[in-house]
Structure formats: C-alpha cells, structure tokens
mmCIF file of C-alpha atoms in Angstrom:
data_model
loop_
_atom_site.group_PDB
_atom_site.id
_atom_site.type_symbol
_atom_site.label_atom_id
_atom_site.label_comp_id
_atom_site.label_asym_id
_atom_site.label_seq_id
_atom_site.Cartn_x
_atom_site.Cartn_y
_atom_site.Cartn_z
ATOM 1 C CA UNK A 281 40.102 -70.715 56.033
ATOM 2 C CA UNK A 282 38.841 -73.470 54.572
ATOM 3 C CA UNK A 283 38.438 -74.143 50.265
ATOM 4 C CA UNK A 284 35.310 -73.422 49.935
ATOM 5 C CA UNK A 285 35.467 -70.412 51.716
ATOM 6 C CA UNK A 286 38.453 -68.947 49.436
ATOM 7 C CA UNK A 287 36.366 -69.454 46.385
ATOM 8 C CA UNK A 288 33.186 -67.695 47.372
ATOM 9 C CA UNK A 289 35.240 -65.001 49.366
ATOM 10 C CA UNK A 290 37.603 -64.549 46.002
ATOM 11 C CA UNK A 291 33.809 -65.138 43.805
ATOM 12 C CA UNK A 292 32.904 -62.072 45.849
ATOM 13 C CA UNK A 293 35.764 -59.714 45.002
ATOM 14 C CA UNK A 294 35.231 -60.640 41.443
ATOM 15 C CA UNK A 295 31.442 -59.775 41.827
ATOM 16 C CA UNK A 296 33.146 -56.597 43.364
ATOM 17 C CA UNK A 297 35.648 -55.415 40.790
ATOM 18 C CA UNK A 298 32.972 -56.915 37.831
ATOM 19 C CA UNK A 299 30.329 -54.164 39.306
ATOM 20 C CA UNK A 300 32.842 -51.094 39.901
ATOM 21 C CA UNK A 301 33.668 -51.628 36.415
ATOM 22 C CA UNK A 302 29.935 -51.570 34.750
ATOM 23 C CA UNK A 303 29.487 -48.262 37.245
ATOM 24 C CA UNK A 304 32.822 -46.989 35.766
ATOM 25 C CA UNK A 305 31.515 -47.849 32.014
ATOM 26 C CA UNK A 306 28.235 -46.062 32.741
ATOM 27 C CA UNK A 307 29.486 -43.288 34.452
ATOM 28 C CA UNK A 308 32.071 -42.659 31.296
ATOM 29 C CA UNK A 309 29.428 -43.500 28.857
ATOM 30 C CA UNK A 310 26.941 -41.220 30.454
ATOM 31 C CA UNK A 311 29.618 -38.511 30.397
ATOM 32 C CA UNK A 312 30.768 -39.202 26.523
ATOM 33 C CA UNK A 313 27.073 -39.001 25.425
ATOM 34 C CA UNK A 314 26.182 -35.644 27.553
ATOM 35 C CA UNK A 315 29.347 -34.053 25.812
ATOM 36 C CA UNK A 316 27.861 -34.999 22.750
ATOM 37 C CA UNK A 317 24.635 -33.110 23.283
ATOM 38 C CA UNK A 318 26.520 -30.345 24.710
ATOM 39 C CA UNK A 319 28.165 -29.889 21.834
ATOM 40 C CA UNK A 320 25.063 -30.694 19.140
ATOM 41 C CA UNK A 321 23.634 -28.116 21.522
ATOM 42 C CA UNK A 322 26.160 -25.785 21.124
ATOM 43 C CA UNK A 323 26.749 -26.041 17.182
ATOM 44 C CA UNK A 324 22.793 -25.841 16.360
ATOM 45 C CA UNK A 325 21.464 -23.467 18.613
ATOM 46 C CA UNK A 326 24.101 -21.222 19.582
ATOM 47 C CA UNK A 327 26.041 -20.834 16.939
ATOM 48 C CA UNK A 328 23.731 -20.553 14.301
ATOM 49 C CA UNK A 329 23.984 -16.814 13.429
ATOM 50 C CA UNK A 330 20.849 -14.410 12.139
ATOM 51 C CA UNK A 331 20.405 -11.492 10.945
ATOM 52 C CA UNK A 332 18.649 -9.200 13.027
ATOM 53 C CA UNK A 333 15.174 -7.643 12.001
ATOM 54 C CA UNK A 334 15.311 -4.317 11.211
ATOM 55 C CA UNK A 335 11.846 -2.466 10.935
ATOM 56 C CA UNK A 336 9.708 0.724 11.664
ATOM 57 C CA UNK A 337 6.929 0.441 14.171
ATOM 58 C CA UNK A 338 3.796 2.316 14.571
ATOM 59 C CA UNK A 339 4.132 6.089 15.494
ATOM 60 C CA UNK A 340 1.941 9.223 15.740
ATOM 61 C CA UNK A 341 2.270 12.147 13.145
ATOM 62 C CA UNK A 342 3.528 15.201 14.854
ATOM 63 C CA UNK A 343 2.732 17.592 11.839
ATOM 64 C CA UNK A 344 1.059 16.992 8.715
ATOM 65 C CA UNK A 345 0.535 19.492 6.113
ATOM 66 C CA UNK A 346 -1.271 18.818 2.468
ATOM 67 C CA UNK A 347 -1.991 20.565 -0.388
ATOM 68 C CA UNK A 348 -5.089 20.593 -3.143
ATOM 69 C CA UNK A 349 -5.204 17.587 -5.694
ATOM 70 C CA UNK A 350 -4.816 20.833 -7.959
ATOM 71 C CA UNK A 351 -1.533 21.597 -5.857
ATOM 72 C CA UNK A 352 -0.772 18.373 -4.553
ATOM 73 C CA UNK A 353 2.267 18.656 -2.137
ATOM 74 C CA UNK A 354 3.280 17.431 1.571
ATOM 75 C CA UNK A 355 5.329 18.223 4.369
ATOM 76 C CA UNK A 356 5.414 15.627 7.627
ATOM 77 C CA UNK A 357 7.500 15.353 10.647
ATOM 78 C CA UNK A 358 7.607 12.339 13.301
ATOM 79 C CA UNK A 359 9.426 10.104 15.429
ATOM 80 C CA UNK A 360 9.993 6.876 14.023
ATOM 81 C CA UNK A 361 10.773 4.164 15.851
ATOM 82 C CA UNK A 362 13.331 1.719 15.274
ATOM 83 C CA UNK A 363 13.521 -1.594 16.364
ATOM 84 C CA UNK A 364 16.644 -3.134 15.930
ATOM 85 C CA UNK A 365 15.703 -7.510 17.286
ATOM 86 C CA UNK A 366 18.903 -9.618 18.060
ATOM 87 C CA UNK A 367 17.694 -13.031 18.121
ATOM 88 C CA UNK A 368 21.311 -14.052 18.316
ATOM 89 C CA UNK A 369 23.349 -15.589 21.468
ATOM 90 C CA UNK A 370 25.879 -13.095 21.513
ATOM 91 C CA UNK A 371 25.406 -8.751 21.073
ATOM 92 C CA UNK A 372 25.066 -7.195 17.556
ATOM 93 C CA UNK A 373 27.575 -4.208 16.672
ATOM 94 C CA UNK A 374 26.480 -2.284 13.618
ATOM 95 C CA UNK A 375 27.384 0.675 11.608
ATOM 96 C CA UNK A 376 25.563 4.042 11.274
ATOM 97 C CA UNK A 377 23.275 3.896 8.381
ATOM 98 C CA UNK A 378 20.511 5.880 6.824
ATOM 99 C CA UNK A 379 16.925 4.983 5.694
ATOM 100 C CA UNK A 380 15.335 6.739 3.140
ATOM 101 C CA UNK A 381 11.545 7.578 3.018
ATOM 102 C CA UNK A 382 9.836 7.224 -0.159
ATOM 103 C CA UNK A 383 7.055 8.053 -2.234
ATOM 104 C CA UNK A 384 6.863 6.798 -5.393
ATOM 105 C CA UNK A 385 10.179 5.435 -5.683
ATOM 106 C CA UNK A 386 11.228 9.151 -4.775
ATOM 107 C CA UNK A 387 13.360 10.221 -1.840
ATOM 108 C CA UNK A 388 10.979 12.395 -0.178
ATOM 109 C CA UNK A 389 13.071 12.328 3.366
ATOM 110 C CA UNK A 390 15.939 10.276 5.207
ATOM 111 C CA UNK A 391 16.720 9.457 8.675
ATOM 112 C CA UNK A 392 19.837 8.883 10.505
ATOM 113 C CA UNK A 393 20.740 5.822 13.244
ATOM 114 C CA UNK A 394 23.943 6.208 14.982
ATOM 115 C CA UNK A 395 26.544 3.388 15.482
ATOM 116 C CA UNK A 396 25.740 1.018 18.289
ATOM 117 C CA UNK A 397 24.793 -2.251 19.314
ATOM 118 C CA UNK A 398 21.625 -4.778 20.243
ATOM 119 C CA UNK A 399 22.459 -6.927 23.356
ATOM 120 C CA UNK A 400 21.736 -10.823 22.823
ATOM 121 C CA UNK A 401 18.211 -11.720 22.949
ATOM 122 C CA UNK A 402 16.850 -8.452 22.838
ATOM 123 C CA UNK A 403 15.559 -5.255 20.884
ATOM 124 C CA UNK A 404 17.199 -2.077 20.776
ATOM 125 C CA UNK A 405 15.122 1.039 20.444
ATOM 126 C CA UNK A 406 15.777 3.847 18.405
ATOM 127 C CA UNK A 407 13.780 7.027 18.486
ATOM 128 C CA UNK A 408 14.408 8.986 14.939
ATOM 129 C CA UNK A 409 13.364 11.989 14.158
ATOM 130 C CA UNK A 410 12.171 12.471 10.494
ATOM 131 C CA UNK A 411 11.150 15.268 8.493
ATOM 132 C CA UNK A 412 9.205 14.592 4.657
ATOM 133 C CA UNK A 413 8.521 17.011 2.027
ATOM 134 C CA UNK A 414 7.205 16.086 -1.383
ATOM 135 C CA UNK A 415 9.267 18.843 -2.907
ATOM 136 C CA UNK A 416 11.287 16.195 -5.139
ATOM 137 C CA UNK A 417 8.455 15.165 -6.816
ATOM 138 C CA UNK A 418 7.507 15.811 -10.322
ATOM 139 C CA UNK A 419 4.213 17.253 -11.108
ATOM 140 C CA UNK A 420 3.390 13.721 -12.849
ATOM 141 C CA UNK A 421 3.235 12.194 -9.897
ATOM 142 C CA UNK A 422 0.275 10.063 -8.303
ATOM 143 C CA UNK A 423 -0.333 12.040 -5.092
ATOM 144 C CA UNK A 424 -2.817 14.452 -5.922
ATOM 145 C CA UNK A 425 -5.091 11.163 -6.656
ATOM 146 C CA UNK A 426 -3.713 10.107 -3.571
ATOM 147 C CA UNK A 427 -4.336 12.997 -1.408
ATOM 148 C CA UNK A 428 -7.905 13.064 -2.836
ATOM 149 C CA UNK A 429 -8.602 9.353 -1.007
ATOM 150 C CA UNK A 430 -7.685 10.951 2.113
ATOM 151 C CA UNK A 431 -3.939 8.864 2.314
ATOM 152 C CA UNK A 432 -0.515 8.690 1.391
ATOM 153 C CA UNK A 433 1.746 5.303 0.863
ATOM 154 C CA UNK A 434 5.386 5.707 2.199
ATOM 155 C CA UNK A 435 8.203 3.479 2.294
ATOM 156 C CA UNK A 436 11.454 3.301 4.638
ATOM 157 C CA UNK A 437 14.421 0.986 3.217
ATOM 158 C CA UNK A 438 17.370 0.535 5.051
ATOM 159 C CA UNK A 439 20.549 -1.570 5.461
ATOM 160 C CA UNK A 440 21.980 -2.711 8.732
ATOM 161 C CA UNK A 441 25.638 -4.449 8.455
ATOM 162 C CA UNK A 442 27.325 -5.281 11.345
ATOM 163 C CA UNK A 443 28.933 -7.978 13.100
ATOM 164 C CA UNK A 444 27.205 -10.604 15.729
ATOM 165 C CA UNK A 445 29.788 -11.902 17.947
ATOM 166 C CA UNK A 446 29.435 -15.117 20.223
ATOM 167 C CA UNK A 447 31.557 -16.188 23.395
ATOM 168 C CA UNK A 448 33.631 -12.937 23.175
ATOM 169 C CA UNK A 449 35.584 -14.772 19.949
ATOM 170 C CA UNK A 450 33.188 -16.165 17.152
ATOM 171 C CA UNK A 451 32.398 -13.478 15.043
ATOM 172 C CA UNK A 452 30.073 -13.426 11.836
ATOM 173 C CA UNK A 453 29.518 -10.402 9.773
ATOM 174 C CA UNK A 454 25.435 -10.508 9.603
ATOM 175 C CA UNK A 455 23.017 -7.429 7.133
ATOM 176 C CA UNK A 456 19.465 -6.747 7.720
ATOM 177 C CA UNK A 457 17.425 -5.077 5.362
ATOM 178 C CA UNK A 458 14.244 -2.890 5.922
ATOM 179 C CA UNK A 459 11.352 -2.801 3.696
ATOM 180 C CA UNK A 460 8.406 -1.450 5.420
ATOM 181 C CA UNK A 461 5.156 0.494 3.295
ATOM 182 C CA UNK A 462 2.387 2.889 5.324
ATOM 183 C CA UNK A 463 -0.358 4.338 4.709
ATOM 184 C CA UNK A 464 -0.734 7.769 6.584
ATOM 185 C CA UNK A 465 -4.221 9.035 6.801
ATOM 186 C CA UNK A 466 -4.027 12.535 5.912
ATOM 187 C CA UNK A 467 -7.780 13.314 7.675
ATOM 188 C CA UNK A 468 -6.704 11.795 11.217
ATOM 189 C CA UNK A 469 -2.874 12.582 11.157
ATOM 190 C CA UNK A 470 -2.365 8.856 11.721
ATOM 191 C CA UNK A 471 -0.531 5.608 10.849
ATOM 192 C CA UNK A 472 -3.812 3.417 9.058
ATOM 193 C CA UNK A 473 -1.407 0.332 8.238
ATOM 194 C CA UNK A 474 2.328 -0.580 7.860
ATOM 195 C CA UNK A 475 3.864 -3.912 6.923
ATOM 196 C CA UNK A 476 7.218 -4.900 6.752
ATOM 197 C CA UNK A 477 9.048 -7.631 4.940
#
C-alpha cells in the first residue's frame, strides 16, 4: 500500500467515525428534547387537576300541584338529573352529599346522591328522585305573586368533595359546587329555563 493510499484510506475512517458521531449526537439530542416534551406534556396537561362540574339538567315534572294566590302553596315531584363531568385524566371518587331545593332562600325539598365515582373523561349520570312542598314557607312569602305569572323560580345547591386520582398514585382532593336556578311553568308542568353557574 502505497502513502497516498494510507492517508485517504485512514481520511476515510475519520470521515467514518466523524459521521457515526453527528448520527450519535442527533439521535441523543433528538431523544433529550422528546423527553422534554414528554414531560412538559405530562406536567401541563395531565396533571393539571379540575374540579368536576356538578349541575342539574333539564327534566319533565311528574306531578305538579298549586294553590290560589289567596292560598298560595306547592307540592312537585321529579327526577332530576345529575351530571357529574370529569374533565380530569384520571377517575373522580366522591362522597355522598345532598342538594337542597329552594325557594326563596327556603328549603322547600332535598335530594340524595350516593357515594361513587366519574371515570376520566367522562360524565356520570345520576337519576334523583325529588319531592318539593312549599310547606316551610311563611305566609310572607313571594309565591302567590309568583304563582299568579303562571311560574315558580327554584334553586338546587350542592357540594361535591372528593378526590381525583392520576396514574393510580397522584392524588388531589378536588370540590365542585352547584348553583343552578329554574323556572317551572306551573300551566305546562314544564322546565321554561335553568342556568347554572
């Protein structure tokens, strides 16, 4: 083998190990930076806990029974349902708890939901039944003005606490509150609007 031969053969391998290592320092510097967005990933999206929503939909009065704006008194009954959203990547494990029904600022019924959980990304639905009577009220109240106008404004509050866990062993201890007003249209037996907040 001749000089000139040894230096462009040896030239070569350098060429050689020069390009292995730029493939090596791209292939580790690829893999450092997709750990890094795994993990940016990871700490922004799915571990940001939130509280679930907690609300009343629409429903359908069952019975409905008024008095006269003279005698101004009701008695209701329906299925309410509850929707219980878990926006969260990991289930959401809450207490029982009650939610009162209001008129007023008066308890005028309560419902009950049993202990359970939401699964991640989804809703859980809860059928309540509910029975109202306006028998706490005082005679000062506003509902025989209200009756008159055909409709009567309810409210359902509530407090969820429970405990959102992630990967089997992050856990955060997450409450939802419920604040939701209707109007019930005492002609038509029927829901005529309900907001929640």
């Amino acid at each position: 083998m001749s000089k000139p031969d040894h230096e462009s053969l040896s030239y070569a391998d350098e060429e050689a190990k020069r390009k292995k290592r730029m493939k090596w320092t791209i292939g580790i510097t690829a893999f450092v930076i997709l750990q890094v967005v795994q993990a940016l990933f990871f700490v922004l999206v799915i571990m940001k806990f939130k509280s679930p929503n907690f609300r009343v939909a629409e429903f359908d009065v069952q019975t409905l029974n008024v008095g006269t704006q003279a005698s101004s008194s009701f008695d209701m009954s329906f299925v309410a349902p509850i929707r219980i959203k878990n926006t969260n990547w990991g289930p959401f494990k809450y207490d029982a708890t009650e939610i009162d029904f209001t008129y007023g600022g008066v308890q005028v019924g309560q419902a009950t939901i049993p202990k359970s959980k939401a699964n991640f990304k989804s809703t859980k639905k809860i059928d309540v039944s509910v029975s109202l009577s306006s028998s706490a009220l005082t005679s000062s109240s506003n509902l025989g003005n209200e009756l008159s106008s055909g409709l009567i404004t309810l409210n359902s509050q509530g407090e969820l606490k429970g405990k959102v866990t992630v990967m089997f062993m992050f856990k955060k201890t997450k409450t939802s509150q419920m604040n939701c007003t209707m109007a019930i249209d005492t002609t038509t037996k029927a829901v005529q609007s309900l907001s929640c907040k």
